[in-house]
Coordinates of C-alpha atoms in Angstrom, one line a residue:
M10 CA 15.9 34.3 11.3
A11 CA 18.7 32.5 13.7
E12 CA 16.2 30.8 15.9
I13 CA 14.0 29.7 12.5
K14 CA 17.0 28.2 11.1
K15 CA 17.6 26.2 14.2
E16 CA 14.1 24.6 13.9
E17 CA 14.7 23.9 10.9
E18 CA 17.9 21.8 11.4
K19 CA 16.1 20.2 14.6
S20 CA 13.0 19.0 12.0
L21 CA 16.0 17.4 9.5
N22 CA 15.8 13.4 9.5
F23 CA 19.4 11.9 9.9
L24 CA 19.2 11.0 5.9
E25 CA 18.4 14.7 5.2
E26 CA 21.5 15.6 7.8
I27 CA 23.9 13.2 5.8
V28 CA 22.9 14.3 2.2
E29 CA 23.3 18.3 4.0
Q30 CA 26.9 17.4 4.8
D31 CA 27.9 15.9 1.6
L32 CA 26.4 18.8 -0.8
G33 CA 28.1 21.4 2.1
A34 CA 31.5 19.6 2.5
G35 CA 31.5 19.6 -1.8
K36 CA 31.4 15.9 -2.0
Y37 CA 29.0 15.7 -4.5
K38 CA 27.6 18.7 -6.7
T39 CA 24.3 16.5 -7.0
I40 CA 22.5 13.7 -5.2
L41 CA 21.0 10.5 -7.1
T42 CA 19.4 8.2 -5.1
R43 CA 17.5 4.9 -6.5
F44 CA 14.8 2.6 -5.8
P45 CA 15.7 -1.4 -6.5
P46 CA 12.5 -3.2 -6.3
E47 CA 12.6 -7.1 -6.9
P48 CA 9.9 -7.5 -9.7
N49 CA 8.5 -10.7 -7.4
G50 CA 5.4 -9.3 -6.5
Y51 CA 3.4 -6.1 -6.3
L52 CA 4.9 -3.2 -3.9
H53 CA 3.0 -2.2 -0.6
I54 CA 2.3 0.2 1.9
G55 CA 6.1 -0.5 3.4
H56 CA 7.4 0.1 -0.2
S57 CA 6.0 3.3 0.1
K58 CA 7.8 4.4 2.7
S59 CA 11.2 3.9 0.9
I60 CA 9.7 5.4 -2.6
C61 CA 8.5 8.6 -0.5
L62 CA 12.0 8.7 1.0
N63 CA 14.4 8.0 -2.3
F64 CA 12.4 10.2 -4.5
G65 CA 11.6 13.3 -1.6
L66 CA 15.4 13.5 -0.7
A67 CA 16.4 14.2 -4.4
L68 CA 13.4 16.5 -5.1
K69 CA 14.1 18.1 -1.5
Y70 CA 18.1 18.9 -2.9
G71 CA 17.8 18.9 -6.4
G72 CA 18.8 15.5 -7.2
K73 CA 17.7 12.6 -9.4
T74 CA 15.9 9.2 -8.6
N75 CA 16.5 6.0 -11.0
L76 CA 14.3 3.1 -11.0
R77 CA 16.2 0.2 -11.1
F78 CA 14.6 -3.8 -11.1
D79 CA 16.7 -5.6 -9.2
D80 CA 16.5 -8.7 -11.5
T81 CA 19.0 -11.5 -10.4
N82 CA 16.2 -14.5 -9.3
P83 CA 14.1 -15.3 -13.4
V84 CA 12.5 -18.1 -11.3
T85 CA 10.3 -15.5 -9.5
E86 CA 10.5 -12.4 -11.7
D87 CA 7.9 -11.2 -13.9
T88 CA 7.0 -8.3 -16.3
E89 CA 3.7 -8.3 -14.6
Y90 CA 4.8 -6.9 -11.8
V91 CA 7.5 -4.6 -13.6
D92 CA 4.4 -3.2 -15.2
S93 CA 2.4 -3.0 -11.7
I94 CA 5.4 -1.3 -10.4
K95 CA 5.9 1.6 -12.5
E96 CA 1.9 2.3 -12.3
D97 CA 2.6 2.4 -8.4
I98 CA 5.2 4.6 -8.5
R99 CA 3.8 7.0 -11.4
W100 CA 0.4 7.1 -9.3
L101 CA 2.1 8.0 -6.0
G102 CA 3.4 11.2 -8.2
F103 CA 7.0 10.5 -8.8
E104 CA 8.9 10.2 -11.8
W105 CA 12.4 8.2 -12.0
A106 CA 15.5 10.0 -13.9
K107 CA 16.2 6.3 -15.8
E108 CA 14.6 2.8 -15.8
L109 CA 17.5 0.4 -15.5
Y110 CA 17.5 -3.2 -14.8
A111 CA 20.2 -5.0 -12.8
S112 CA 20.4 -7.5 -16.0
D113 CA 21.4 -4.2 -18.0
Y114 CA 24.9 -5.0 -16.1
F115 CA 25.2 -9.1 -16.3
E116 CA 27.7 -8.2 -18.6
Q117 CA 29.3 -5.8 -16.7
L118 CA 28.7 -7.9 -13.5
Y119 CA 30.2 -10.9 -14.9
G120 CA 33.8 -9.1 -16.3
Y121 CA 34.1 -8.0 -12.2
A122 CA 33.5 -11.2 -10.9
R123 CA 36.3 -12.5 -13.4
E124 CA 38.5 -9.3 -12.0
M125 CA 37.8 -11.1 -8.6
I126 CA 38.9 -14.3 -9.7
Q127 CA 42.2 -12.7 -10.9
K128 CA 42.7 -10.8 -7.9
A129 CA 42.3 -14.1 -5.8
L130 CA 39.6 -12.9 -4.3
A131 CA 37.0 -15.1 -5.5
Y132 CA 36.5 -18.7 -5.8
V133 CA 34.3 -21.6 -7.5
D134 CA 33.1 -24.0 -5.3
D135 CA 31.9 -27.4 -5.3
S136 CA 30.1 -27.7 -2.1
S137 CA 26.2 -28.1 -1.8
A138 CA 24.5 -25.7 0.1
E139 CA 24.1 -27.8 3.0
E140 CA 27.7 -28.4 3.0
I141 CA 28.3 -24.5 2.8
A142 CA 26.0 -23.9 5.8
V143 CA 27.7 -26.2 7.6
L144 CA 31.5 -25.2 7.2
K145 CA 30.0 -21.3 7.6
G146 CA 30.0 -22.0 11.5
S147 CA 27.4 -19.9 13.7
P148 CA 27.2 -16.5 14.8
T149 CA 29.8 -17.9 18.2
E150 CA 31.6 -20.2 16.3
P151 CA 33.8 -19.5 13.1
G152 CA 33.4 -20.6 9.8
K153 CA 35.7 -23.6 8.2
D154 CA 37.2 -23.1 4.8
S155 CA 36.1 -24.7 1.6
P156 CA 38.1 -27.4 0.7
C157 CA 37.9 -25.6 -2.9
R158 CA 39.0 -22.5 -1.3
N159 CA 42.7 -22.5 -2.6
R160 CA 42.2 -23.2 -6.0
S161 CA 44.3 -21.8 -8.7
V162 CA 43.4 -18.4 -10.5
E163 CA 43.2 -20.4 -13.9
E164 CA 41.2 -23.0 -12.6
N165 CA 38.7 -20.9 -11.4
L166 CA 38.8 -18.4 -14.1
R167 CA 38.0 -21.8 -16.2
L168 CA 35.5 -23.4 -14.0
F169 CA 33.6 -19.8 -13.9
E170 CA 33.6 -19.6 -17.8
E171 CA 32.4 -23.3 -17.3
M172 CA 29.4 -22.3 -15.4
R173 CA 27.9 -19.2 -17.7
A174 CA 28.9 -21.7 -20.6
G175 CA 25.9 -24.2 -19.2
K176 CA 27.8 -26.9 -18.9
Y177 CA 27.1 -27.2 -15.2
K178 CA 23.3 -28.4 -13.3
E179 CA 22.1 -26.2 -10.7
G180 CA 23.6 -26.2 -7.2
E181 CA 26.7 -28.5 -8.6
K182 CA 28.5 -25.1 -8.4
V183 CA 28.8 -21.6 -7.1
L184 CA 31.2 -18.4 -7.4
R185 CA 31.9 -17.1 -3.4
A186 CA 33.8 -14.6 -2.6
K187 CA 37.4 -14.9 -0.4
I188 CA 36.9 -13.0 2.5
D189 CA 37.2 -14.5 6.0
M190 CA 35.3 -17.6 7.3
G191 CA 36.8 -16.6 11.1
S192 CA 34.8 -13.0 10.3
S193 CA 32.0 -12.3 13.5
N194 CA 30.3 -10.9 10.4
M195 CA 28.6 -13.9 9.4
Q196 CA 27.8 -11.9 6.1
M197 CA 31.7 -11.9 5.2
R198 CA 31.8 -15.3 5.7
D199 CA 32.8 -16.3 1.6
P200 CA 29.3 -14.9 0.3
I201 CA 28.1 -16.5 -2.5
M202 CA 28.4 -14.5 -6.1
Y203 CA 26.9 -16.2 -8.4
R204 CA 24.7 -19.2 -8.8
I205 CA 23.4 -21.5 -11.8
K206 CA 20.1 -21.1 -12.6
H207 CA 18.1 -22.8 -15.6
A208 CA 15.4 -20.7 -15.9
H209 CA 14.1 -18.4 -18.5
H210 CA 14.4 -14.7 -17.6
H211 CA 12.0 -11.9 -18.4
R212 CA 14.4 -9.5 -20.1
T213 CA 17.2 -11.5 -21.1
G214 CA 15.7 -15.1 -22.1
D215 CA 18.0 -17.9 -22.1
A216 CA 21.2 -16.0 -22.8
W217 CA 22.4 -16.6 -19.0
C218 CA 22.1 -19.5 -16.4
I219 CA 24.3 -18.3 -14.0
Y220 CA 23.0 -15.1 -11.8
P221 CA 24.9 -12.6 -9.4
M222 CA 23.5 -12.9 -5.8
Y223 CA 21.6 -9.7 -4.6
D224 CA 24.9 -8.5 -2.3
F225 CA 27.3 -8.6 -5.4
A226 CA 24.8 -7.1 -7.9
H227 CA 23.5 -4.2 -5.7
G228 CA 26.7 -2.6 -4.6
Q229 CA 27.8 -2.9 -8.2
S230 CA 25.2 -1.7 -9.7
D231 CA 24.7 1.4 -7.6
S232 CA 28.6 2.3 -8.5
I233 CA 28.1 1.9 -12.2
E234 CA 25.4 4.4 -11.9
R235 CA 27.2 6.6 -9.4
I236 CA 24.2 6.6 -6.8
T237 CA 25.6 8.7 -3.8
H238 CA 23.5 7.5 -1.4
S239 CA 22.1 4.0 -1.2
I240 CA 19.4 4.1 1.3
C241 CA 18.2 0.2 2.6
T242 CA 16.2 -0.9 5.5
L243 CA 17.7 -2.1 8.5
E244 CA 17.9 -5.8 7.8
Y245 CA 20.7 -4.7 5.6
I246 CA 22.9 -3.1 8.3
S247 CA 24.7 -6.1 8.3
H248 CA 25.5 -6.5 4.8
R249 CA 27.0 -2.7 4.5
P250 CA 30.6 -4.2 5.0
L251 CA 30.4 -6.7 2.4
Y252 CA 29.1 -3.5 0.0
D253 CA 31.8 -1.8 0.9
W254 CA 34.3 -3.9 0.3
F255 CA 33.2 -5.5 -2.7
I256 CA 33.4 -1.8 -4.0
E257 CA 36.8 -1.4 -2.5
K258 CA 38.4 -4.2 -4.2
L259 CA 36.7 -3.5 -7.6
D260 CA 38.3 0.3 -6.9
I261 CA 34.7 1.3 -8.5
F262 CA 32.7 4.6 -8.1
P263 CA 32.7 4.6 -4.1
S264 CA 29.0 4.5 -3.5
H265 CA 27.9 4.0 0.0
Q266 CA 24.8 2.7 1.6
Y267 CA 22.7 4.3 4.4
E268 CA 19.9 2.1 6.4
F269 CA 16.7 3.2 8.4
A270 CA 13.7 1.4 9.9
R271 CA 11.5 -0.3 7.6
L272 CA 7.4 0.2 7.7
N273 CA 5.9 -2.3 10.2
M274 CA 2.2 -1.6 10.4
T275 CA -0.7 -3.3 12.8
Y276 CA -3.3 -5.3 11.3
T277 CA -1.3 -6.2 8.2
V278 CA 1.4 -8.4 7.1
M279 CA 4.3 -6.8 4.9
S280 CA 6.1 -10.2 3.6
K281 CA 6.1 -10.7 0.2
R282 CA 5.9 -14.4 0.7
K283 CA 2.9 -14.0 3.4
L284 CA 1.1 -12.0 0.6
L285 CA 1.8 -14.1 -2.1
Q286 CA 0.2 -17.0 0.1
L287 CA -2.9 -14.8 0.9
V288 CA -3.0 -14.5 -3.3
N289 CA -2.4 -18.1 -4.3
E290 CA -4.5 -19.8 -1.4
R291 CA -7.8 -17.5 -2.2
Y292 CA -8.0 -15.5 0.9
V293 CA -8.3 -12.5 -1.1
T294 CA -8.9 -12.1 -4.4
G295 CA -6.1 -11.0 -6.1
W296 CA -2.7 -8.9 -5.3
D297 CA -5.1 -5.6 -5.8
D298 CA -7.7 -6.6 -3.5
P299 CA -8.7 -4.0 -1.4
R300 CA -7.8 -5.7 1.6
M301 CA -4.5 -6.1 0.6
P302 CA -1.8 -3.5 2.0
T303 CA -0.4 -3.4 -1.6
I304 CA -0.5 0.0 -3.1
S305 CA -2.7 -1.5 -6.0
G306 CA -5.4 -2.7 -3.3
Y307 CA -5.1 0.9 -1.4
R308 CA -5.6 2.2 -5.3
R309 CA -8.8 0.5 -5.7
R310 CA -10.0 0.7 -2.3
G311 CA -10.3 4.5 -2.9
Y312 CA -7.2 5.4 -1.3
T313 CA -5.3 8.7 -2.7
P314 CA -1.7 9.1 -3.4
E315 CA -1.7 12.4 -1.1
S316 CA -2.4 10.6 2.0
I317 CA -0.4 7.9 1.6
R318 CA 2.8 10.9 1.1
V319 CA 1.1 12.5 4.2
F320 CA 1.3 9.1 6.0
A321 CA 5.1 8.2 5.0
D322 CA 6.1 12.2 6.0
K323 CA 3.7 11.5 9.3
I324 CA 5.9 8.3 9.9
G325 CA 9.4 9.8 9.8
V326 CA 12.4 8.1 9.1
Q327 CA 14.1 6.5 12.1
K328 CA 17.0 4.3 12.9
R329 CA 14.9 1.6 14.9
E330 CA 12.1 -0.4 14.1
N331 CA 8.8 0.2 15.7
L332 CA 5.1 -0.7 14.7
I333 CA 2.9 1.6 13.2
D334 CA -0.7 1.9 14.0
V335 CA -2.7 1.6 11.3
S336 CA -5.0 4.3 12.4
L337 CA -2.7 6.7 11.8
L338 CA -3.0 5.8 7.7
E339 CA -6.6 5.9 8.2
F340 CA -6.8 9.2 9.7
C341 CA -4.7 10.3 6.8
I342 CA -7.3 9.4 4.0
R343 CA -10.1 10.3 6.0
E344 CA -8.7 13.8 6.1
H345 CA -7.7 14.1 2.9
L346 CA -11.4 12.6 1.3
N347 CA -13.0 15.3 3.7
R348 CA -11.8 18.1 1.8
I349 CA -12.6 16.4 -1.5
A350 CA -15.2 13.7 -1.5
W351 CA -18.2 14.4 -2.7
R352 CA -21.4 13.9 -0.7
R353 CA -23.7 11.6 -1.8
M354 CA -26.9 10.0 0.1
V355 CA -27.6 6.5 -0.4
V356 CA -29.4 4.1 1.9
F357 CA -28.3 0.6 2.6
D358 CA -31.3 -1.2 4.2
P359 CA -34.1 0.8 2.9
L360 CA -37.7 1.4 4.8
R361 CA -40.2 2.7 2.8
L362 CA -41.8 6.2 3.6
V363 CA -45.1 7.8 2.3
I364 CA -45.7 11.5 2.6
T365 CA -49.2 11.5 2.8
N366 CA -49.5 15.0 3.0
Y367 CA -47.5 16.1 0.4
T368 CA -49.5 16.5 -3.2
E369 CA -46.9 17.6 -5.6
D370 CA -45.7 14.6 -8.0
E371 CA -41.9 15.8 -7.2
E372 CA -39.7 18.8 -6.9
M373 CA -36.0 19.3 -7.8
L374 CA -34.5 20.1 -4.1
K375 CA -30.7 22.0 -3.7
T376 CA -27.5 20.3 -1.7
E377 CA -24.1 21.0 -1.3
N378 CA -21.8 18.9 -2.9
N379 CA -18.9 19.4 -0.7
P380 CA -19.5 21.8 2.8
E381 CA -15.7 21.5 3.0
D382 CA -15.3 23.4 -0.2
P383 CA -17.8 25.8 -1.4
E384 CA -16.4 26.1 -5.1
T385 CA -17.7 22.5 -5.6
G386 CA -21.3 23.9 -6.0
Q387 CA -24.5 22.6 -5.6
R388 CA -26.4 19.9 -7.3
D389 CA -30.1 19.0 -7.4
I390 CA -31.9 15.7 -6.1
P391 CA -35.5 15.0 -6.8
F392 CA -37.8 14.7 -3.6
S393 CA -41.1 13.3 -4.4
R394 CA -43.7 11.6 -1.5
E395 CA -42.4 8.5 -1.4
I396 CA -38.9 7.5 -0.2
Y397 CA -36.5 5.7 1.5
I398 CA -34.7 5.8 4.6
E399 CA -32.1 3.8 6.6
R400 CA -34.0 0.9 8.7
E401 CA -32.1 2.0 11.6
D402 CA -33.4 5.5 11.4
F403 CA -36.9 4.4 13.1
M404 CA -37.5 2.6 16.2
E405 CA -41.2 1.7 17.5
D406 CA -40.4 2.0 20.4
P407 CA -37.1 3.9 21.3
P408 CA -35.4 4.7 24.5
K409 CA -34.9 7.6 25.5
K410 CA -32.6 10.1 23.8
F411 CA -33.4 8.2 20.3
F412 CA -33.9 11.2 18.4
R413 CA -34.6 10.0 15.1
L414 CA -37.9 8.7 13.5
A415 CA -40.4 7.1 16.4
P416 CA -44.2 7.2 16.2
G417 CA -45.3 11.1 16.6
Q418 CA -41.6 12.0 16.7
K419 CA -40.5 14.4 14.4
V420 CA -37.3 14.6 12.2
R421 CA -35.3 16.6 9.5
L422 CA -35.1 14.9 6.1
K423 CA -31.5 15.6 4.7
S424 CA -31.7 19.4 2.5
A425 CA -35.5 18.8 2.5
Y426 CA -38.4 19.1 5.3
I427 CA -39.2 18.0 8.4
I428 CA -41.4 15.2 9.0
Q429 CA -43.7 13.3 12.0
C430 CA -44.4 9.5 11.9
D431 CA -48.2 9.3 11.9
E432 CA -48.2 5.5 11.6
V433 CA -46.6 2.3 11.2
I434 CA -47.9 -0.3 8.8
K435 CA -46.5 -3.8 9.1
D436 CA -47.4 -7.5 7.1
A437 CA -49.5 -10.3 9.0
A438 CA -46.1 -11.5 10.5
G439 CA -45.2 -7.9 12.6
N440 CA -42.7 -6.7 10.6
I441 CA -42.6 -3.1 9.8
M442 CA -42.9 -3.0 6.3
E443 CA -43.9 1.2 5.7
L444 CA -44.1 4.3 8.0
S445 CA -47.0 6.8 6.7
C446 CA -45.5 10.1 7.9
S447 CA -46.6 14.0 6.7
Y448 CA -44.6 16.7 6.0
I449 CA -44.4 20.1 8.2
P450 CA -45.3 23.1 5.5
G451 CA -42.8 25.8 5.2
S452 CA -40.1 23.5 7.0
K453 CA -38.1 23.3 3.9
S454 CA -33.9 23.7 4.0
G455 CA -32.8 26.9 3.5
G456 CA -35.8 28.7 3.9
D457 CA -37.5 26.9 6.8
Q458 CA -40.3 29.4 8.1
S459 CA -42.1 26.9 10.8
G460 CA -40.3 27.8 14.0
M461 CA -40.0 24.2 14.7
K462 CA -36.4 22.3 15.9
V463 CA -35.8 19.1 15.7
Q464 CA -32.8 17.5 17.1
A465 CA -32.1 15.1 14.1
T466 CA -31.0 15.1 10.4
I467 CA -31.4 12.1 8.1
H468 CA -30.9 10.9 4.6
W469 CA -33.1 9.4 2.4
V470 CA -33.3 8.8 -1.4
S471 CA -36.7 9.4 -3.3
I472 CA -37.8 5.8 -4.8
K473 CA -38.8 6.8 -8.1
H474 CA -36.0 7.8 -8.6
A475 CA -33.1 6.0 -6.7
V476 CA -30.7 4.1 -8.6
T477 CA -29.2 0.4 -7.1
A478 CA -25.7 -0.1 -6.2
E479 CA -23.4 -3.0 -4.6
L480 CA -21.2 -2.2 -2.1
R481 CA -18.4 -3.8 -0.6
L482 CA -17.8 -2.7 3.3
Y483 CA -14.2 -3.4 4.0
D484 CA -12.4 -3.8 6.6
R485 CA -9.1 -5.0 8.4
L486 CA -7.7 -8.2 6.4
F487 CA -6.6 -9.5 10.3
R488 CA -8.3 -8.6 13.7
V489 CA -5.2 -9.0 15.8
E490 CA -2.4 -6.4 15.7
D491 CA 0.5 -8.2 14.6
P492 CA -0.6 -11.7 13.1
S493 CA 2.9 -12.5 12.1
N494 CA 4.1 -12.7 16.0
E495 CA 1.5 -14.8 17.0
E496 CA 1.2 -18.5 17.6
G497 CA 0.6 -21.1 14.6
D498 CA -0.3 -20.1 11.0
F499 CA -0.9 -16.2 10.3
K500 CA -3.8 -17.1 8.0
D501 CA -5.4 -18.3 11.2
Y502 CA -6.1 -14.6 12.2
I503 CA -7.9 -13.3 9.1
N504 CA -10.8 -11.2 9.9
P505 CA -14.0 -13.2 9.1
D506 CA -16.0 -9.8 8.2
S507 CA -12.8 -8.1 6.4
M508 CA -15.5 -7.7 3.7
Q509 CA -19.4 -7.6 3.9
T510 CA -21.6 -6.6 0.8
V511 CA -24.9 -4.6 0.7
S512 CA -26.2 -6.3 -2.7
A513 CA -28.6 -3.9 -3.9
A514 CA -28.0 -0.2 -1.7
Y515 CA -30.5 2.8 -3.1
A516 CA -28.6 5.7 -4.1
E517 CA -30.0 9.4 -5.5
P518 CA -29.4 10.0 -9.6
S519 CA -26.5 11.9 -9.5
L520 CA -24.3 8.6 -8.8
R521 CA -25.2 7.6 -12.4
S522 CA -22.1 9.9 -13.7
A523 CA -20.0 8.1 -11.4
K524 CA -16.1 8.1 -12.4
F525 CA -13.7 5.8 -11.2
T526 CA -11.7 8.9 -10.2
D527 CA -14.3 10.1 -8.3
R528 CA -14.6 10.2 -4.4
Y529 CA -17.5 10.3 -2.0
Q530 CA -18.5 10.4 1.1
F531 CA -22.2 8.3 1.5
L532 CA -23.4 10.6 4.2
R533 CA -23.5 9.1 8.0
K534 CA -22.2 6.0 6.1
G535 CA -18.4 6.4 5.0
Y536 CA -16.1 7.0 2.4
F537 CA -16.7 5.4 -1.1
A538 CA -14.8 5.1 -4.8
L539 CA -16.3 2.9 -7.7
D540 CA -14.4 -1.0 -8.7
R541 CA -13.6 -1.6 -11.5
D542 CA -15.9 -4.8 -11.6
S543 CA -18.5 -1.7 -12.4
S544 CA -20.2 -2.3 -15.5
E545 CA -23.1 -0.2 -17.4
E546 CA -25.7 -2.6 -15.9
K547 CA -24.3 -2.7 -12.2
M548 CA -22.3 -0.2 -10.3
I549 CA -20.1 -1.5 -7.5
F550 CA -18.5 0.8 -4.8
N551 CA -16.0 0.1 -2.3
R552 CA -16.1 1.5 0.9
T553 CA -12.4 3.1 1.7
V554 CA -12.6 3.8 5.3
T555 CA -15.5 4.8 8.1
L556 CA -16.4 7.8 8.9
R557 CA -15.0 7.5 12.4
D558 CA -12.4 4.6 13.8
G559 CA -14.8 2.3 15.3
W560 CA -12.4 -0.5 15.1
A561 CA -11.3 -0.4 18.6
R562 CA -14.7 0.5 20.2
E563 CA -16.0 -2.9 18.2
Q564 CA -13.0 -5.0 19.5
K565 CA -13.8 -3.9 23.3
K566 CA -17.4 -5.3 22.5
A567 CA -16.8 -8.3 21.5
E568 CA -13.9 -9.0 24.4

């Protein structure tokens, strides 16, 4: 037992160790975490790591998680983003304890700001953004005091009230904390607490024209909610002293900030600014384009919440930035879809094949829905004398070790019969139009009495029963591992083949009943999901992922 316990302790990540120490020492009776997105865009795969971490910690240790929208910038925020974020979190399988907004606390934060002024720890500054930047100095040179730094408490209170009342234009005044212009930490050099923005807010309307900065709103909001473990990404390490300073000076509940490495992934970008460029400049069709690294994009492409949660678990929680290979995410979705996806036969590039000695009008064959899960049972597939096969499954003059169909060569049709190619029929230009074949009686799958063995099995679709569908074959959006670190514009490295379309593929008729929640493996082709653009007249399927990782091989070929 001692060895097992020791092994469990080793497997804890550093945040779990902190939580266990805090609970063990009686610092908290229960933990409360929060996920605090800014509603200025759609969540991406990097956010999923933070979601799984915050909600996962709380679930593991019997605590709760708040969803708090950091809506302190009315210019970029919208209810569309609020709704999409809530949908994404629920889709991933999590539910929050309370739905909160930084704007819920605007009056209280304003009161905190007044308290800081009264304690001579904040002042109104008339300097422009450019002047403030110059006065701040540099990492190697100390900053200089603003000419407004020594205003009286009374004057600062009056000016701050006038800022709230809308007396000043944007940029005319800001409220700054009075800390230390000589600090080695640039964040502590009199940071801005409030700025003026005459913009309509998605929740408070026009009630406010001054808005708190992230560094002032965030820690205080954590404290108001009594968040025990405020988990941020590594870029906020330098902000932690400021987080602690505000809480200390206001003498409020001591929430504490912890940092972990955010998710960086190959062949994509995670910057909201860059993702917005892709949307606005129409490199993609929208935030939920299946090539986008947004959670809604992955959902539309056919990814499952289970696969993303497993991915988040596999990459773990680190204190150092690294670049995760996207093939790990693709591995996670393949593993899950292999277990749950329904198998179906779909021909992408059809070649007509006539079985001349098949005298039945048609018959119904049986085949498994998913060999990985016997409980899914079997389905009926119609078979007839005229079928489609993939054009690539036939070669008139094949090389050695080509085991699929060729003149005089035999293959098995999946869940059906062994056939042999007898004749190749061409048009006047010499293009192959049709194959004339014969089947081997007694060779039906599941009860083969022919005694014959063949080295290949190919899929097929009965022509008179086939249904047509459009297929969208998605691949990685960028053709280089780290597009953000390449020379020039990151958009120059977009993969021109990130989406290819098969306008009319032929599928077995069972796909007529496809649902948006279903996942399919098109035999020998990949995993697919029904797209929301589908209609009663036209089914559209998105390729979620290929059956195997062929990217590295294809890239090597291109070099």
